[in-house]
Amino acid sequence: QSTWGTGKKRSPDLEQGDNKTAVDAVPQWEKDYFEGEEGALGLFSEYLEMVIQFGFITIFVAAFPLAPVFAFLNNIVEIRLDAYKFTTQLRRPVPARAQDIGAWFSILNGIAAISVLTNAFIVAFTSEFIPKQVYKYSVSSNSDLVGYTAFTLSRFYVADFSAEQAPDRSLTKGPEPAIYNGSQVCMFRGHYSHKGKPGVENGTDESIYSVEQTYWHILASALAFIIAFEHLVFFIKFLVAYWIPDMTSEVQDQMRREQFLQREALYKAETKRSLHSSQDLEPVQLP
C-alpha cells in the first residue's frame, strides 16, 4: 500500500526489503546491460592471444620442448578466468552465426607450416644430431661415437700467427701460456685442412685453411634431413586430417537432410504460389 501523501515514512527495513525484491525482479538481460561492453572487435584479442601462443610453442618447440606443457597449464587457468570475465563482467554478446573461425584458420595453418621448417632447420644446423649421424655411419668403423670429439676439431698451427693476430704476452698474467710453451698447434671447432708448410713466411692468406670434404657431407645430410622431415610431418598431418575430419559423417548427413528439406519447402511454396496466381487470372475470350 502506498504511503504517498500520508506524511508517514517507510521504515529502513521495509525499504531495504523492497529494494532487494525489486533488484531480484529485474531480468538478467537488464542486469547485463550495466556490465562492460565487449568492444567493437569482439573476440579479436582472445583469438590473437591464442594465435601468438600457438606460434611460440610450435615455431620454437625444438629450442624449448617444455613450452607446450606450460601453455597447457596456462590455458587451463585461463579458461576459468575467461568464463568468469564473460559471465560476470561483460554484457551478453549478440548471437551471430558463423561457419568457422574465419581467417584465423588460415593463419594457424600458415604458422604450422612455418613451424615445421623452422624446427627442421633448428635440429639440422644447431644440434649435433646430423654430425653425429654422419660420423657414426660414414667415418666410424664400428658405427659408434668413439673419437667423435676429435672428428669435430681442426688444427691451427701456431706458426701461422702473424704479428697482428698473435696474442700479446704482456696482457697475460701468471705462467707462460701453453701456446708459447712448446706447443705447435691448437684445436678449433670446424672441418678445415691446412695447405703447405706452417709458418707466416709461407703466406698469410686465409685460403691456406680450406674446407674439408666432410663439411659438405654434413651440409648435404642436413639439407636432406630438412626435406625428409618436412615431407614426413606434412604426410602425418594430412593423414590425421583424413582420419579425423572436421565434421563427423552423422553431422554431414544431418546438414544434407536440412538442405534437402529446405529446397523441398521452397519448391512447394513456389508451386503453391504459381497455382494461386494461375487461378486468379481471368479467361480472355477471343473475338
PDB file of C-alpha atoms in Angstrom:
ATOM      1  CA  GLN A   1       0.000   0.000   0.000  1.00  0.00           C
ATOM      2  CA  SER A   2       1.359   3.394  -0.972  1.00  0.00           C
ATOM      3  CA  THR A   3       2.180   5.904   1.755  1.00  0.00           C
ATOM      4  CA  TRP A   4       2.361   8.854  -0.626  1.00  0.00           C
ATOM      5  CA  GLY A   5       0.682  11.956   0.895  1.00  0.00           C
ATOM      6  CA  THR A   6       0.079  10.444   4.297  1.00  0.00           C
ATOM      7  CA  GLY A   7       3.120  12.042   5.929  1.00  0.00           C
ATOM      8  CA  LYS A   8       4.452   8.675   7.063  1.00  0.00           C
ATOM      9  CA  LYS A   9       7.908   7.395   6.291  1.00  0.00           C
ATOM     10  CA  ARG A  10       8.744   3.844   5.486  1.00  0.00           C
ATOM     11  CA  SER A  11      10.984   2.005   7.858  1.00  0.00           C
ATOM     12  CA  PRO A  12      14.575   1.284   6.693  1.00  0.00           C
ATOM     13  CA  ASP A  13      13.963  -2.455   6.941  1.00  0.00           C
ATOM     14  CA  LEU A  14      10.939  -2.175   4.690  1.00  0.00           C
ATOM     15  CA  GLU A  15      12.780  -0.030   2.154  1.00  0.00           C
ATOM     16  CA  GLN A  16      15.726  -2.427   2.139  1.00  0.00           C
ATOM     17  CA  GLY A  17      13.442  -5.384   1.649  1.00  0.00           C
ATOM     18  CA  ASP A  18      11.567  -3.665  -1.190  1.00  0.00           C
ATOM     19  CA  ASN A  19      14.807  -2.730  -2.953  1.00  0.00           C
ATOM     20  CA  LYS A  20      16.104  -6.264  -2.690  1.00  0.00           C
ATOM     21  CA  THR A  21      12.845  -7.605  -4.071  1.00  0.00           C
ATOM     22  CA  ALA A  22      12.944  -5.064  -6.893  1.00  0.00           C
ATOM     23  CA  VAL A  23      16.508  -5.976  -7.811  1.00  0.00           C
ATOM     24  CA  ASP A  24      15.675  -9.664  -7.843  1.00  0.00           C
ATOM     25  CA  ALA A  25      12.715  -8.976 -10.093  1.00  0.00           C
ATOM     26  CA  VAL A  26      14.885  -7.304 -12.753  1.00  0.00           C
ATOM     27  CA  PRO A  27      15.502  -9.699 -15.665  1.00  0.00           C
ATOM     28  CA  GLN A  28      19.024 -10.895 -16.246  1.00  0.00           C
ATOM     29  CA  TRP A  29      19.274  -9.243 -19.644  1.00  0.00           C
ATOM     30  CA  GLU A  30      18.618  -5.865 -17.986  1.00  0.00           C
ATOM     31  CA  LYS A  31      21.314  -6.552 -15.410  1.00  0.00           C
ATOM     32  CA  ASP A  32      23.753  -7.431 -18.199  1.00  0.00           C
ATOM     33  CA  TYR A  33      23.179  -4.031 -19.769  1.00  0.00           C
ATOM     34  CA  PHE A  34      25.065  -2.349 -16.929  1.00  0.00           C
ATOM     35  CA  GLU A  35      28.142  -4.559 -17.434  1.00  0.00           C
ATOM     36  CA  GLY A  36      31.119  -3.615 -19.594  1.00  0.00           C
ATOM     37  CA  GLU A  37      30.930  -3.757 -23.367  1.00  0.00           C
ATOM     38  CA  GLU A  38      32.804  -6.411 -25.280  1.00  0.00           C
ATOM     39  CA  GLY A  39      34.202  -3.911 -27.769  1.00  0.00           C
ATOM     40  CA  ALA A  40      33.902  -3.338 -31.477  1.00  0.00           C
ATOM     41  CA  LEU A  41      36.449  -6.044 -32.319  1.00  0.00           C
ATOM     42  CA  GLY A  42      34.647  -8.717 -30.341  1.00  0.00           C
ATOM     43  CA  LEU A  43      36.816 -11.752 -29.692  1.00  0.00           C
ATOM     44  CA  PHE A  44      39.733 -10.432 -31.751  1.00  0.00           C
ATOM     45  CA  SER A  45      42.020 -10.059 -28.722  1.00  0.00           C
ATOM     46  CA  GLU A  46      41.180 -13.568 -27.492  1.00  0.00           C
ATOM     47  CA  TYR A  47      41.935 -15.124 -30.881  1.00  0.00           C
ATOM     48  CA  LEU A  48      45.116 -13.060 -31.215  1.00  0.00           C
ATOM     49  CA  GLU A  49      46.336 -14.230 -27.819  1.00  0.00           C
ATOM     50  CA  MET A  50      45.828 -17.880 -28.721  1.00  0.00           C
ATOM     51  CA  VAL A  51      47.461 -17.485 -32.137  1.00  0.00           C
ATOM     52  CA  ILE A  52      50.546 -15.818 -30.627  1.00  0.00           C
ATOM     53  CA  GLN A  53      50.806 -18.571 -28.030  1.00  0.00           C
ATOM     54  CA  PHE A  54      50.412 -21.230 -30.725  1.00  0.00           C
ATOM     55  CA  GLY A  55      53.178 -19.603 -32.740  1.00  0.00           C
ATOM     56  CA  PHE A  56      55.625 -19.538 -29.850  1.00  0.00           C
ATOM     57  CA  ILE A  57      55.040 -23.149 -28.795  1.00  0.00           C
ATOM     58  CA  THR A  58      55.266 -24.534 -32.342  1.00  0.00           C
ATOM     59  CA  ILE A  59      57.898 -22.428 -34.093  1.00  0.00           C
ATOM     60  CA  PHE A  60      60.412 -22.686 -31.245  1.00  0.00           C
ATOM     61  CA  VAL A  61      59.412 -26.001 -29.678  1.00  0.00           C
ATOM     62  CA  ALA A  62      62.747 -27.588 -30.617  1.00  0.00           C
ATOM     63  CA  ALA A  63      64.570 -24.895 -28.637  1.00  0.00           C
ATOM     64  CA  PHE A  64      62.347 -25.320 -25.550  1.00  0.00           C
ATOM     65  CA  PRO A  65      60.383 -28.603 -25.613  1.00  0.00           C
ATOM     66  CA  LEU A  66      58.574 -27.838 -22.328  1.00  0.00           C
ATOM     67  CA  ALA A  67      56.800 -24.808 -23.830  1.00  0.00           C
ATOM     68  CA  PRO A  68      53.625 -26.779 -24.789  1.00  0.00           C
ATOM     69  CA  VAL A  69      53.336 -28.083 -21.209  1.00  0.00           C
ATOM     70  CA  PHE A  70      53.424 -24.577 -19.740  1.00  0.00           C
ATOM     71  CA  ALA A  71      50.981 -23.370 -22.403  1.00  0.00           C
ATOM     72  CA  PHE A  72      48.607 -26.211 -21.489  1.00  0.00           C
ATOM     73  CA  LEU A  73      48.712 -25.287 -17.796  1.00  0.00           C
ATOM     74  CA  ASN A  74      48.208 -21.621 -18.665  1.00  0.00           C
ATOM     75  CA  ASN A  75      45.157 -22.418 -20.796  1.00  0.00           C
ATOM     76  CA  ILE A  76      43.556 -24.479 -18.020  1.00  0.00           C
ATOM     77  CA  VAL A  77      43.661 -21.441 -15.746  1.00  0.00           C
ATOM     78  CA  GLU A  78      42.695 -19.028 -18.499  1.00  0.00           C
ATOM     79  CA  ILE A  79      39.561 -20.986 -19.372  1.00  0.00           C
ATOM     80  CA  ARG A  80      38.140 -20.329 -15.918  1.00  0.00           C
ATOM     81  CA  LEU A  81      39.280 -16.687 -15.899  1.00  0.00           C
ATOM     82  CA  ASP A  82      37.667 -16.029 -19.280  1.00  0.00           C
ATOM     83  CA  ALA A  83      34.497 -17.785 -18.150  1.00  0.00           C
ATOM     84  CA  TYR A  84      34.323 -15.501 -15.107  1.00  0.00           C
ATOM     85  CA  LYS A  85      35.000 -12.453 -17.256  1.00  0.00           C
ATOM     86  CA  PHE A  86      32.344 -13.211 -19.863  1.00  0.00           C
ATOM     87  CA  THR A  87      29.650 -14.255 -17.374  1.00  0.00           C
ATOM     88  CA  THR A  88      30.075 -11.577 -14.694  1.00  0.00           C
ATOM     89  CA  GLN A  89      31.993  -8.626 -16.132  1.00  0.00           C
ATOM     90  CA  LEU A  90      30.803  -8.229 -19.715  1.00  0.00           C
ATOM     91  CA  ARG A  91      27.457  -7.862 -21.404  1.00  0.00           C
ATOM     92  CA  ARG A  92      25.998 -10.887 -23.055  1.00  0.00           C
ATOM     93  CA  PRO A  93      27.068 -10.678 -26.713  1.00  0.00           C
ATOM     94  CA  VAL A  94      24.565 -10.572 -29.516  1.00  0.00           C
ATOM     95  CA  PRO A  95      24.327 -14.064 -31.070  1.00  0.00           C
ATOM     96  CA  ALA A  96      25.658 -14.362 -34.600  1.00  0.00           C
ATOM     97  CA  ARG A  97      26.014 -17.401 -36.839  1.00  0.00           C
ATOM     98  CA  ALA A  98      29.460 -18.296 -38.152  1.00  0.00           C
ATOM     99  CA  GLN A  99      30.567 -21.225 -40.258  1.00  0.00           C
ATOM    100  CA  ASP A 100      34.059 -21.402 -38.744  1.00  0.00           C
ATOM    101  CA  ILE A 101      36.712 -19.188 -37.149  1.00  0.00           C
ATOM    102  CA  GLY A 102      37.268 -17.346 -40.411  1.00  0.00           C
ATOM    103  CA  ALA A 103      40.721 -16.045 -41.351  1.00  0.00           C
ATOM    104  CA  TRP A 104      42.223 -17.351 -38.110  1.00  0.00           C
ATOM    105  CA  PHE A 105      42.135 -20.875 -39.526  1.00  0.00           C
ATOM    106  CA  SER A 106      44.367 -19.870 -42.448  1.00  0.00           C
ATOM    107  CA  ILE A 107      46.701 -18.038 -40.074  1.00  0.00           C
ATOM    108  CA  LEU A 108      47.046 -21.121 -37.868  1.00  0.00           C
ATOM    109  CA  ASN A 109      47.725 -23.292 -40.928  1.00  0.00           C
ATOM    110  CA  GLY A 110      50.427 -20.868 -42.050  1.00  0.00           C
ATOM    111  CA  ILE A 111      52.079 -20.861 -38.620  1.00  0.00           C
ATOM    112  CA  ALA A 112      52.006 -24.665 -38.541  1.00  0.00           C
ATOM    113  CA  ALA A 113      53.732 -24.845 -41.938  1.00  0.00           C
ATOM    114  CA  ILE A 114      56.380 -22.322 -40.878  1.00  0.00           C
ATOM    115  CA  SER A 115      56.965 -24.176 -37.615  1.00  0.00           C
ATOM    116  CA  VAL A 116      57.785 -27.400 -39.485  1.00  0.00           C
ATOM    117  CA  LEU A 117      60.536 -25.667 -41.462  1.00  0.00           C
ATOM    118  CA  THR A 118      61.966 -23.730 -38.506  1.00  0.00           C
ATOM    119  CA  ASN A 119      62.168 -26.810 -36.300  1.00  0.00           C
ATOM    120  CA  ALA A 120      63.800 -28.775 -39.102  1.00  0.00           C
ATOM    121  CA  PHE A 121      66.444 -26.057 -39.538  1.00  0.00           C
ATOM    122  CA  ILE A 122      66.999 -25.824 -35.767  1.00  0.00           C
ATOM    123  CA  VAL A 123      67.577 -29.562 -35.475  1.00  0.00           C
ATOM    124  CA  ALA A 124      69.750 -29.704 -38.600  1.00  0.00           C
ATOM    125  CA  PHE A 125      72.020 -26.699 -38.005  1.00  0.00           C
ATOM    126  CA  THR A 126      72.079 -26.004 -34.255  1.00  0.00           C
ATOM    127  CA  SER A 127      72.295 -29.503 -32.812  1.00  0.00           C
ATOM    128  CA  GLU A 128      74.796 -32.338 -33.001  1.00  0.00           C
ATOM    129  CA  PHE A 129      72.283 -34.771 -34.467  1.00  0.00           C
ATOM    130  CA  ILE A 130      73.397 -34.585 -38.112  1.00  0.00           C
ATOM    131  CA  PRO A 131      77.210 -34.529 -37.480  1.00  0.00           C
ATOM    132  CA  LYS A 132      76.883 -37.492 -35.125  1.00  0.00           C
ATOM    133  CA  GLN A 133      74.949 -39.491 -37.687  1.00  0.00           C
ATOM    134  CA  VAL A 134      77.475 -38.677 -40.416  1.00  0.00           C
ATOM    135  CA  TYR A 135      80.364 -39.720 -38.176  1.00  0.00           C
ATOM    136  CA  LYS A 136      78.611 -42.869 -36.982  1.00  0.00           C
ATOM    137  CA  TYR A 137      77.678 -44.213 -40.419  1.00  0.00           C
ATOM    138  CA  SER A 138      80.371 -42.691 -42.665  1.00  0.00           C
ATOM    139  CA  VAL A 139      83.546 -42.294 -40.620  1.00  0.00           C
ATOM    140  CA  SER A 140      83.470 -44.658 -37.658  1.00  0.00           C
ATOM    141  CA  SER A 141      84.436 -48.235 -38.439  1.00  0.00           C
ATOM    142  CA  ASN A 142      82.335 -49.604 -35.557  1.00  0.00           C
ATOM    143  CA  SER A 143      79.274 -47.356 -36.101  1.00  0.00           C
ATOM    144  CA  ASP A 144      79.751 -45.708 -32.703  1.00  0.00           C
ATOM    145  CA  LEU A 145      80.771 -42.265 -31.448  1.00  0.00           C
ATOM    146  CA  VAL A 146      84.245 -43.157 -30.239  1.00  0.00           C
ATOM    147  CA  GLY A 147      86.554 -40.380 -31.444  1.00  0.00           C
ATOM    148  CA  TYR A 148      83.700 -38.016 -32.348  1.00  0.00           C
ATOM    149  CA  THR A 149      85.197 -35.075 -30.431  1.00  0.00           C
ATOM    150  CA  ALA A 150      88.418 -35.246 -32.402  1.00  0.00           C
ATOM    151  CA  PHE A 151      86.362 -35.510 -35.578  1.00  0.00           C
ATOM    152  CA  THR A 152      84.724 -32.133 -34.885  1.00  0.00           C
ATOM    153  CA  LEU A 153      88.043 -30.298 -34.334  1.00  0.00           C
ATOM    154  CA  SER A 154      90.577 -28.934 -36.804  1.00  0.00           C
ATOM    155  CA  ARG A 155      94.217 -27.981 -36.336  1.00  0.00           C
ATOM    156  CA  PHE A 156      95.621 -24.474 -36.416  1.00  0.00           C
ATOM    157  CA  TYR A 157      99.388 -24.120 -36.486  1.00  0.00           C
ATOM    158  CA  VAL A 158     100.782 -21.538 -34.084  1.00  0.00           C
ATOM    159  CA  ALA A 159     103.431 -20.592 -36.619  1.00  0.00           C
ATOM    160  CA  ASP A 160     100.700 -19.215 -38.873  1.00  0.00           C
ATOM    161  CA  PHE A 161     100.006 -16.363 -36.441  1.00  0.00           C
ATOM    162  CA  SER A 162     101.011 -13.012 -37.889  1.00  0.00           C
ATOM    163  CA  ALA A 163     102.295 -10.185 -35.737  1.00  0.00           C
ATOM    164  CA  GLU A 164      98.846  -8.567 -35.694  1.00  0.00           C
ATOM    165  CA  GLN A 165      96.992 -11.815 -34.902  1.00  0.00           C
ATOM    166  CA  ALA A 166      99.248 -13.327 -32.235  1.00  0.00           C
ATOM    167  CA  PRO A 167      98.159 -12.906 -28.589  1.00  0.00           C
ATOM    168  CA  ASP A 168     100.019 -10.223 -26.642  1.00  0.00           C
ATOM    169  CA  ARG A 169     102.200 -11.784 -23.949  1.00  0.00           C
ATOM    170  CA  SER A 170     102.155  -8.636 -21.858  1.00  0.00           C
ATOM    171  CA  LEU A 171      98.406  -8.982 -21.324  1.00  0.00           C
ATOM    172  CA  THR A 172      98.713 -12.414 -19.733  1.00  0.00           C
ATOM    173  CA  LYS A 173      99.454 -12.931 -16.071  1.00  0.00           C
ATOM    174  CA  GLY A 174     100.909 -15.933 -14.339  1.00  0.00           C
ATOM    175  CA  PRO A 175     102.897 -18.666 -16.052  1.00  0.00           C
ATOM    176  CA  GLU A 176     103.763 -18.674 -19.726  1.00  0.00           C
ATOM    177  CA  PRO A 177     100.704 -19.648 -21.805  1.00  0.00           C
ATOM    178  CA  ALA A 178     100.754 -23.120 -23.262  1.00  0.00           C
ATOM    179  CA  ILE A 179     100.639 -21.668 -26.756  1.00  0.00           C
ATOM    180  CA  TYR A 180     104.193 -20.387 -26.241  1.00  0.00           C
ATOM    181  CA  ASN A 181     105.349 -23.312 -24.119  1.00  0.00           C
ATOM    182  CA  GLY A 182     106.467 -25.573 -26.927  1.00  0.00           C
ATOM    183  CA  SER A 183     103.017 -26.045 -28.462  1.00  0.00           C
ATOM    184  CA  GLN A 184     102.941 -26.272 -32.248  1.00  0.00           C
ATOM    185  CA  VAL A 185      99.178 -26.486 -32.899  1.00  0.00           C
ATOM    186  CA  CYS A 186      95.892 -25.578 -31.273  1.00  0.00           C
ATOM    187  CA  MET A 187      92.488 -27.074 -31.987  1.00  0.00           C
ATOM    188  CA  PHE A 188      89.338 -25.238 -33.040  1.00  0.00           C
ATOM    189  CA  ARG A 189      85.839 -26.372 -33.941  1.00  0.00           C
ATOM    190  CA  GLY A 190      85.311 -26.936 -37.634  1.00  0.00           C
ATOM    191  CA  HIS A 191      86.285 -29.080 -40.599  1.00  0.00           C
ATOM    192  CA  TYR A 192      89.309 -27.390 -42.190  1.00  0.00           C
ATOM    193  CA  SER A 193      92.584 -28.674 -43.590  1.00  0.00           C
ATOM    194  CA  HIS A 194      95.938 -26.898 -43.869  1.00  0.00           C
ATOM    195  CA  LYS A 195      97.772 -26.470 -47.167  1.00  0.00           C
ATOM    196  CA  GLY A 196     101.527 -26.115 -47.400  1.00  0.00           C
ATOM    197  CA  LYS A 197     104.033 -25.818 -44.571  1.00  0.00           C
ATOM    198  CA  PRO A 198     103.217 -23.955 -41.338  1.00  0.00           C
ATOM    199  CA  GLY A 199     104.727 -20.513 -40.976  1.00  0.00           C
ATOM    200  CA  VAL A 200     103.955 -16.935 -41.846  1.00  0.00           C
ATOM    201  CA  GLU A 201     106.694 -16.901 -44.484  1.00  0.00           C
ATOM    202  CA  ASN A 202     104.673 -19.410 -46.491  1.00  0.00           C
ATOM    203  CA  GLY A 203     101.824 -16.951 -46.844  1.00  0.00           C
ATOM    204  CA  THR A 204      99.373 -15.195 -44.549  1.00  0.00           C
ATOM    205  CA  ASP A 205      96.381 -15.670 -46.810  1.00  0.00           C
ATOM    206  CA  GLU A 206      93.447 -17.316 -45.043  1.00  0.00           C
ATOM    207  CA  SER A 207      92.977 -19.584 -48.058  1.00  0.00           C
ATOM    208  CA  ILE A 208      95.714 -21.873 -46.730  1.00  0.00           C
ATOM    209  CA  TYR A 209      92.962 -23.290 -44.483  1.00  0.00           C
ATOM    210  CA  SER A 210      90.354 -24.799 -46.799  1.00  0.00           C
ATOM    211  CA  VAL A 211      87.084 -26.540 -46.029  1.00  0.00           C
ATOM    212  CA  GLU A 212      87.298 -30.310 -45.951  1.00  0.00           C
ATOM    213  CA  GLN A 213      85.013 -32.635 -47.880  1.00  0.00           C
ATOM    214  CA  THR A 214      83.442 -33.688 -44.574  1.00  0.00           C
ATOM    215  CA  TYR A 215      81.896 -30.240 -44.197  1.00  0.00           C
ATOM    216  CA  TRP A 216      79.996 -30.633 -47.460  1.00  0.00           C
ATOM    217  CA  HIS A 217      78.879 -34.126 -46.474  1.00  0.00           C
ATOM    218  CA  ILE A 218      77.406 -32.777 -43.247  1.00  0.00           C
ATOM    219  CA  LEU A 219      75.739 -29.853 -45.077  1.00  0.00           C
ATOM    220  CA  ALA A 220      74.201 -32.159 -47.681  1.00  0.00           C
ATOM    221  CA  SER A 221      72.984 -34.501 -44.950  1.00  0.00           C
ATOM    222  CA  ALA A 222      71.410 -31.559 -43.100  1.00  0.00           C
ATOM    223  CA  LEU A 223      69.536 -30.400 -46.213  1.00  0.00           C
ATOM    224  CA  ALA A 224      68.378 -33.942 -46.936  1.00  0.00           C
ATOM    225  CA  PHE A 225      67.146 -34.234 -43.347  1.00  0.00           C
ATOM    226  CA  ILE A 226      65.161 -30.991 -43.692  1.00  0.00           C
ATOM    227  CA  ILE A 227      63.433 -32.217 -46.851  1.00  0.00           C
ATOM    228  CA  ALA A 228      62.681 -35.650 -45.386  1.00  0.00           C
ATOM    229  CA  PHE A 229      61.480 -34.224 -42.068  1.00  0.00           C
ATOM    230  CA  GLU A 230      59.211 -31.686 -43.759  1.00  0.00           C
ATOM    231  CA  HIS A 231      57.621 -34.300 -46.047  1.00  0.00           C
ATOM    232  CA  LEU A 232      57.128 -36.745 -43.171  1.00  0.00           C
ATOM    233  CA  VAL A 233      55.436 -34.193 -40.921  1.00  0.00           C
ATOM    234  CA  PHE A 234      53.116 -32.943 -43.664  1.00  0.00           C
ATOM    235  CA  PHE A 235      52.232 -36.513 -44.613  1.00  0.00           C
ATOM    236  CA  ILE A 236      51.300 -37.289 -40.996  1.00  0.00           C
ATOM    237  CA  LYS A 237      49.312 -34.033 -40.834  1.00  0.00           C
ATOM    238  CA  PHE A 238      47.264 -34.877 -43.921  1.00  0.00           C
ATOM    239  CA  LEU A 239      46.810 -38.447 -42.711  1.00  0.00           C
ATOM    240  CA  VAL A 240      45.455 -37.300 -39.342  1.00  0.00           C
ATOM    241  CA  ALA A 241      43.202 -34.737 -41.075  1.00  0.00           C
ATOM    242  CA  TYR A 242      41.813 -37.530 -43.268  1.00  0.00           C
ATOM    243  CA  TRP A 243      41.196 -39.868 -40.339  1.00  0.00           C
ATOM    244  CA  ILE A 244      39.700 -37.161 -38.101  1.00  0.00           C
ATOM    245  CA  PRO A 245      37.525 -34.892 -40.290  1.00  0.00           C
ATOM    246  CA  ASP A 246      36.215 -31.527 -39.153  1.00  0.00           C
ATOM    247  CA  MET A 247      32.658 -32.882 -39.134  1.00  0.00           C
ATOM    248  CA  THR A 248      31.508 -36.399 -38.464  1.00  0.00           C
ATOM    249  CA  SER A 249      29.514 -38.302 -41.050  1.00  0.00           C
ATOM    250  CA  GLU A 250      26.362 -38.029 -38.903  1.00  0.00           C
ATOM    251  CA  VAL A 251      26.606 -34.223 -38.856  1.00  0.00           C
ATOM    252  CA  GLN A 252      27.220 -34.115 -42.604  1.00  0.00           C
ATOM    253  CA  ASP A 253      24.158 -36.316 -43.230  1.00  0.00           C
ATOM    254  CA  GLN A 254      22.059 -34.085 -40.979  1.00  0.00           C
ATOM    255  CA  MET A 255      23.206 -30.960 -42.848  1.00  0.00           C
ATOM    256  CA  ARG A 256      22.402 -32.549 -46.207  1.00  0.00           C
ATOM    257  CA  ARG A 257      18.966 -33.529 -44.908  1.00  0.00           C
ATOM    258  CA  GLU A 258      18.299 -29.972 -43.738  1.00  0.00           C
ATOM    259  CA  GLN A 259      19.335 -28.612 -47.137  1.00  0.00           C
ATOM    260  CA  PHE A 260      17.043 -31.127 -48.867  1.00  0.00           C
ATOM    261  CA  LEU A 261      14.087 -30.198 -46.657  1.00  0.00           C
ATOM    262  CA  GLN A 262      14.779 -26.521 -47.246  1.00  0.00           C
ATOM    263  CA  ARG A 263      14.795 -26.974 -51.019  1.00  0.00           C
ATOM    264  CA  GLU A 264      11.643 -29.088 -50.828  1.00  0.00           C
ATOM    265  CA  ALA A 265       9.853 -26.437 -48.770  1.00  0.00           C
ATOM    266  CA  LEU A 266      10.882 -23.725 -51.231  1.00  0.00           C
ATOM    267  CA  TYR A 267       9.696 -25.865 -54.158  1.00  0.00           C
ATOM    268  CA  LYS A 268       6.293 -26.459 -52.536  1.00  0.00           C
ATOM    269  CA  ALA A 269       5.919 -22.766 -51.720  1.00  0.00           C
ATOM    270  CA  GLU A 270       6.758 -21.740 -55.288  1.00  0.00           C
ATOM    271  CA  THR A 271       4.374 -24.365 -56.698  1.00  0.00           C
ATOM    272  CA  LYS A 272       1.559 -23.222 -54.438  1.00  0.00           C
ATOM    273  CA  ARG A 273       2.160 -19.573 -55.310  1.00  0.00           C
ATOM    274  CA  SER A 274       2.157 -20.327 -59.036  1.00  0.00           C
ATOM    275  CA  LEU A 275      -1.135 -22.257 -58.730  1.00  0.00           C
ATOM    276  CA  HIS A 276      -2.793 -19.362 -56.902  1.00  0.00           C
ATOM    277  CA  SER A 277      -1.560 -16.867 -59.465  1.00  0.00           C
ATOM    278  CA  SER A 278      -2.892 -19.005 -62.341  1.00  0.00           C
ATOM    279  CA  GLN A 279      -6.332 -19.293 -60.709  1.00  0.00           C
ATOM    280  CA  ASP A 280      -6.567 -15.528 -60.232  1.00  0.00           C
ATOM    281  CA  LEU A 281      -6.140 -14.930 -63.951  1.00  0.00           C
ATOM    282  CA  GLU A 282      -9.497 -14.359 -65.746  1.00  0.00           C
ATOM    283  CA  PRO A 283     -10.049 -16.186 -69.020  1.00  0.00           C
ATOM    284  CA  VAL A 284      -9.850 -13.944 -72.041  1.00  0.00           C
ATOM    285  CA  GLN A 285     -12.457 -14.547 -74.786  1.00  0.00           C
ATOM    286  CA  LEU A 286     -11.124 -14.262 -78.266  1.00  0.00           C
ATOM    287  CA  PRO A 287     -13.341 -12.371 -80.787  1.00  0.00           C
TER     288      PRO A 287
END
